PDB file of C-alpha atoms in Angstrom:
ATOM      1  CA  MET A1432      12.990  27.337  32.901  1.00 54.00           C
ATOM      2  CA  VAL A1433      13.469  23.956  34.603  1.00 49.00           C
ATOM      3  CA  ARG A1434       9.706  23.624  34.928  1.00 52.00           C
ATOM      4  CA  LEU A1435       9.235  24.300  31.196  1.00 41.00           C
ATOM      5  CA  PHE A1436      11.945  21.773  30.282  1.00 43.00           C
ATOM      6  CA  THR A1437      10.333  19.158  32.558  1.00 41.00           C
ATOM      7  CA  MET A1438       6.909  19.722  30.993  1.00 49.00           C
ATOM      8  CA  ILE A1439       8.346  19.366  27.485  1.00 47.00           C
ATOM      9  CA  CYS A1440      10.035  16.088  28.492  1.00 42.00           C
ATOM     10  CA  VAL A1441       6.828  14.751  30.060  1.00 43.00           C
ATOM     11  CA  VAL A1442       4.726  15.658  27.006  1.00 42.00           C
ATOM     12  CA  GLY A1443       7.353  14.177  24.676  1.00 44.00           C
ATOM     13  CA  THR A1444       7.464  10.947  26.658  1.00 42.00           C
ATOM     14  CA  LEU A1445       3.683  10.619  26.677  1.00 42.00           C
ATOM     15  CA  ALA A1446       3.507  11.302  22.950  1.00 44.00           C
ATOM     16  CA  ALA A1447       6.113   8.596  22.292  1.00 45.00           C
ATOM     17  CA  CYS A1448       4.034   6.058  24.242  1.00 48.00           C
ATOM     18  CA  GLY A1449       1.010   6.619  22.056  1.00 45.00           C
ATOM     19  CA  GLY A1450       0.583   5.650  18.467  1.00 43.00           C
ATOM     20  CA  PRO A1451      -1.841   4.047  16.149  1.00 43.00           C
ATOM     21  CA  ARG A1452      -3.893   1.261  17.608  1.00 42.00           C
ATOM     22  CA  GLY A1453      -6.360  -1.163  16.155  1.00 43.00           C
ATOM     23  CA  TYR A1454      -6.510  -4.058  13.811  1.00 44.00           C
ATOM     24  CA  ASN A1455      -4.891  -3.671  10.431  1.00 46.00           C
ATOM     25  CA  PRO A1456      -6.387  -6.062   7.839  1.00 49.00           C
ATOM     26  CA  SER A1457      -2.998  -6.450   6.157  1.00 48.00           C
ATOM     27  CA  GLY A1458      -1.656  -8.020   9.336  1.00 49.00           C
ATOM     28  CA  GLY A1459      -0.434  -6.913  12.718  1.00 49.00           C
ATOM     29  CA  PHE A1460      -1.409  -3.811  14.549  1.00 46.00           C
ATOM     30  CA  GLY A1461      -1.146  -0.252  13.411  1.00 48.00           C
ATOM     31  CA  ARG A1462      -3.126   2.172  11.355  1.00 51.00           C
ATOM     32  CA  GLY A1463      -6.368   0.816  10.049  1.00 62.00           C
ATOM     33  CA  ALA A1464      -9.988   0.473  10.956  1.00 68.00           C
ATOM     34  CA  VAL A1465     -11.223  -2.213  13.266  1.00 73.00           C
ATOM     35  CA  LEU A1466     -13.668  -4.235  11.204  1.00 90.00           C
ATOM     36  CA  PHE A1467     -16.444  -5.486  13.458  1.00 94.00           C
ATOM     37  CA  ALA A1468     -20.218  -5.441  13.341  1.00 94.00           C
ATOM     38  CA  THR A1469     -23.097  -7.546  14.535  1.00 96.00           C
ATOM     39  CA  GLY A1470     -26.040  -8.621  12.455  1.00 96.00           C
ATOM     40  CA  PRO A1471     -27.561 -11.600  10.692  1.00 97.00           C
ATOM     41  CA  ILE A1472     -24.336 -12.783   9.017  1.00 96.00           C
ATOM     42  CA  HIS A1473     -22.424 -12.497  12.311  1.00 96.00           C
ATOM     43  CA  ASN A1474     -25.067 -14.538  14.109  1.00 97.00           C
ATOM     44  CA  ALA A1475     -25.194 -17.221  11.413  1.00 96.00           C
ATOM     45  CA  CYS A1476     -21.407 -17.399  11.349  1.00 95.00           C
ATOM     46  CA  MET A1477     -21.211 -17.869  15.114  1.00 95.00           C
ATOM     47  CA  LYS A1478     -23.908 -20.580  15.030  1.00 95.00           C
ATOM     48  CA  SER A1479     -22.348 -22.409  12.080  1.00 92.00           C
ATOM     49  CA  GLY A1480     -20.080 -24.527  14.275  1.00 90.00           C
ATOM     50  CA  ARG A1481     -17.082 -24.020  12.007  1.00 90.00           C
ATOM     51  CA  LYS A1482     -13.689 -24.260  13.698  1.00 92.00           C
ATOM     52  CA  GLN A1483     -12.534 -20.906  12.289  1.00 91.00           C
ATOM     53  CA  ALA A1484     -15.631 -19.054  13.521  1.00 93.00           C
ATOM     54  CA  SER A1485     -14.714 -16.562  16.212  1.00 95.00           C
ATOM     55  CA  ALA A1486     -16.401 -13.402  17.408  1.00 95.00           C
ATOM     56  CA  ALA A1487     -13.673 -11.295  15.755  1.00 95.00           C
ATOM     57  CA  ARG A1488     -13.781 -13.106  12.403  1.00 95.00           C
ATOM     58  CA  CYS A1489     -17.594 -13.285  12.279  1.00 96.00           C
ATOM     59  CA  GLY A1490     -17.764  -9.592  13.231  1.00 96.00           C
ATOM     60  CA  CYS A1491     -15.345  -8.746  10.443  1.00 96.00           C
ATOM     61  CA  ILE A1492     -17.360 -10.790   7.962  1.00 96.00           C
ATOM     62  CA  GLN A1493     -20.512  -8.908   9.043  1.00 96.00           C
ATOM     63  CA  ALA A1494     -18.777  -5.535   8.664  1.00 96.00           C
ATOM     64  CA  VAL A1495     -17.841  -6.441   5.088  1.00 96.00           C
ATOM     65  CA  ALA A1496     -21.401  -7.673   4.477  1.00 96.00           C
ATOM     66  CA  ASP A1497     -22.752  -4.329   5.668  1.00 96.00           C
ATOM     67  CA  LYS A1498     -20.671  -2.596   2.988  1.00 95.00           C
ATOM     68  CA  GLU A1499     -21.076  -5.139   0.170  1.00 96.00           C
ATOM     69  CA  LEU A1500     -24.524  -6.734   0.549  1.00 96.00           C
ATOM     70  CA  SER A1501     -28.066  -5.425   0.724  1.00 96.00           C
ATOM     71  CA  SER A1502     -30.239  -6.516   3.635  1.00 96.00           C
ATOM     72  CA  SER A1503     -32.093  -9.013   1.422  1.00 95.00           C
ATOM     73  CA  GLU A1504     -28.768 -10.447   0.184  1.00 96.00           C
ATOM     74  CA  GLN A1505     -27.666 -10.774   3.810  1.00 96.00           C
ATOM     75  CA  ARG A1506     -30.889 -12.605   4.701  1.00 96.00           C
ATOM     76  CA  ARG A1507     -30.350 -14.993   1.799  1.00 95.00           C
ATOM     77  CA  GLY A1508     -26.711 -15.357   2.795  1.00 94.00           C
ATOM     78  CA  VAL A1509     -27.720 -16.491   6.283  1.00 95.00           C
ATOM     79  CA  ARG A1510     -29.205 -19.576   4.627  1.00 93.00           C
ATOM     80  CA  VAL A1511     -25.818 -20.297   3.033  1.00 91.00           C
ATOM     81  CA  PHE A1512     -24.271 -20.788   6.469  1.00 88.00           C
ATOM     82  CA  SER A1513     -26.838 -23.419   7.437  1.00 88.00           C
ATOM     83  CA  ASP A1514     -27.090 -24.991   3.961  1.00 92.00           C
ATOM     84  CA  PRO A1515     -23.897 -24.421   1.918  1.00 90.00           C
ATOM     85  CA  HIS A1516     -25.303 -26.552  -0.903  1.00 93.00           C
ATOM     86  CA  SER A1517     -27.891 -23.830  -1.584  1.00 92.00           C
ATOM     87  CA  LEU A1518     -25.057 -21.638  -2.858  1.00 90.00           C
ATOM     88  CA  GLN A1519     -24.010 -24.351  -5.304  1.00 92.00           C
ATOM     89  CA  GLU A1520     -27.609 -24.609  -6.493  1.00 94.00           C
ATOM     90  CA  ALA A1521     -27.726 -20.836  -7.044  1.00 92.00           C
ATOM     91  CA  ARG A1522     -24.484 -20.999  -9.019  1.00 92.00           C
ATOM     92  CA  GLN A1523     -25.858 -23.668 -11.338  1.00 95.00           C
ATOM     93  CA  SER A1524     -29.353 -22.233 -11.630  1.00 95.00           C
ATOM     94  CA  ASP A1525     -30.836 -20.837 -14.838  1.00 96.00           C
ATOM     95  CA  ARG A1526     -32.710 -18.117 -12.931  1.00 97.00           C
ATOM     96  CA  GLN A1527     -31.264 -14.631 -13.280  1.00 97.00           C
ATOM     97  CA  SER A1528     -31.891 -13.794  -9.616  1.00 95.00           C
ATOM     98  CA  ASP A1529     -29.832 -16.820  -8.567  1.00 96.00           C
ATOM     99  CA  ASN A1530     -27.030 -15.853 -10.957  1.00 95.00           C
ATOM    100  CA  ASP A1531     -27.065 -12.304  -9.615  1.00 95.00           C
ATOM    101  CA  PHE A1532     -26.884 -13.571  -6.036  1.00 95.00           C
ATOM    102  CA  TRP A1533     -24.017 -15.924  -6.913  1.00 95.00           C
ATOM    103  CA  ALA A1534     -22.017 -13.075  -8.488  1.00 96.00           C
ATOM    104  CA  VAL A1535     -22.594 -10.731  -5.549  1.00 96.00           C
ATOM    105  CA  TRP A1536     -21.891 -13.439  -2.955  1.00 95.00           C
ATOM    106  CA  LYS A1537     -18.694 -14.514  -4.736  1.00 96.00           C
ATOM    107  CA  ALA A1538     -17.368 -10.930  -4.822  1.00 97.00           C
ATOM    108  CA  TYR A1539     -18.352 -10.466  -1.176  1.00 96.00           C
ATOM    109  CA  GLY A1540     -16.584 -13.696  -0.216  1.00 95.00           C
ATOM    110  CA  GLN A1541     -13.375 -12.596  -1.898  1.00 97.00           C
ATOM    111  CA  THR A1542     -13.455  -9.213  -0.166  1.00 96.00           C
ATOM    112  CA  ALA A1543     -14.253 -10.758   3.226  1.00 95.00           C
ATOM    113  CA  SER A1544     -11.485 -13.299   2.762  1.00 95.00           C
ATOM    114  CA  THR A1545      -8.955 -10.564   2.015  1.00 94.00           C
ATOM    115  CA  LEU A1546      -9.991  -8.234   4.835  1.00 94.00           C
ATOM    116  CA  CYS A1547     -10.757 -10.811   7.513  1.00 93.00           C
ATOM    117  CA  SER A1548      -8.065 -13.433   6.999  1.00 89.00           C
ATOM    118  CA  ALA A1549      -5.884 -12.063   9.796  1.00 86.00           C
ATOM    119  CA  THR A1550      -8.649 -12.220  12.430  1.00 82.00           C
TER     120      THR A1550
END
């Protein structure tokens, strides 16, 4: 009986030490997926030289890109990191493909900003 009671206490103590781990996009730690991926956006972000660029933030931005952007949109987005003015040109362009890219990139940017701001 003492052995059973001891085992229950040990299991209870170990269970209390555990808990959800990982990054929570709403802030802090707890339940939530860790947003991180590598790819063309991650690489461009890391090479951009921006003060806020970190492996965690760029990885988060890439993870959002993987969900929100096609591979061709990601390739075009890489150019935005090296030449931000190209995004302004796309926004003001009369070409439908540029307008489509602007709309998709703007929505992606808002999502990435929301999900990656705490990284």
